Amino acid sequence: MIHLSVAIGRFVEALFYAILRVAGVVTGIVLLIAVTGLILFLTARWLIARGGRKTPRA
């Protein structure tokens, strides 16, 4: 009976760490996408502002 309890405990522990690993990977991907989007947004904003100043006035 003790061996079964240990096996169940190890299974639950492995399952818990697997869930945490998947959650960590998903969190990392979401943060990477957010940072990339922010960089692209700021770059586009900077290019639009810079392009607006360089247009010749009539």
Coordinates of C-alpha atoms in Angstrom, one line a residue:
M1 CA 0.0 0.0 0.0
I2 CA 2.9 2.4 0.7
H3 CA 4.3 1.8 -2.7
L4 CA 1.1 2.7 -4.4
S5 CA 0.9 5.9 -2.4
V6 CA 4.4 6.9 -3.4
A7 CA 3.7 6.1 -7.0
I8 CA 0.6 8.2 -7.0
G9 CA 2.5 11.0 -5.3
R10 CA 5.2 10.9 -7.9
F11 CA 2.7 10.9 -10.7
V12 CA 0.9 14.0 -9.2
E13 CA 4.2 15.7 -8.8
A14 CA 5.3 15.0 -12.4
L15 CA 1.9 16.1 -13.6
F16 CA 2.1 19.4 -11.6
Y17 CA 5.6 20.1 -13.0
A18 CA 4.5 19.3 -16.5
I19 CA 1.6 21.8 -16.2
L20 CA 3.9 24.4 -14.8
R21 CA 6.4 23.9 -17.7
V22 CA 3.7 24.3 -20.3
A23 CA 2.3 27.4 -18.5
G24 CA 5.8 28.8 -18.4
V25 CA 6.4 28.2 -22.1
V26 CA 3.0 29.8 -23.0
T27 CA 3.8 32.8 -20.8
G28 CA 7.1 33.2 -22.5
I29 CA 5.6 33.1 -25.9
V30 CA 2.9 35.6 -25.0
L31 CA 5.5 38.0 -23.5
L32 CA 7.7 37.6 -26.6
I33 CA 4.8 38.4 -28.9
A34 CA 3.8 41.4 -26.7
V35 CA 7.4 42.8 -26.7
T36 CA 7.7 42.3 -30.5
G37 CA 4.4 44.0 -31.1
L38 CA 5.5 47.0 -28.9
I39 CA 8.8 47.3 -30.7
L40 CA 7.0 47.2 -34.1
F41 CA 4.4 49.7 -32.9
L42 CA 7.1 52.2 -31.7
T43 CA 9.1 51.7 -34.8
A44 CA 6.1 52.4 -37.1
R45 CA 5.2 55.4 -35.0
W46 CA 8.7 56.8 -35.2
L47 CA 8.9 56.2 -38.9
I48 CA 5.5 57.9 -39.5
A49 CA 6.5 60.9 -37.4
R50 CA 9.9 61.2 -39.1
G51 CA 8.3 60.9 -42.6
G52 CA 5.8 63.6 -41.8
R53 CA 8.5 66.1 -41.0
K54 CA 10.6 65.4 -44.1
T55 CA 7.8 66.1 -46.6
P56 CA 8.4 69.4 -48.4
R57 CA 6.0 72.2 -47.9
A58 CA 4.3 73.7 -50.9

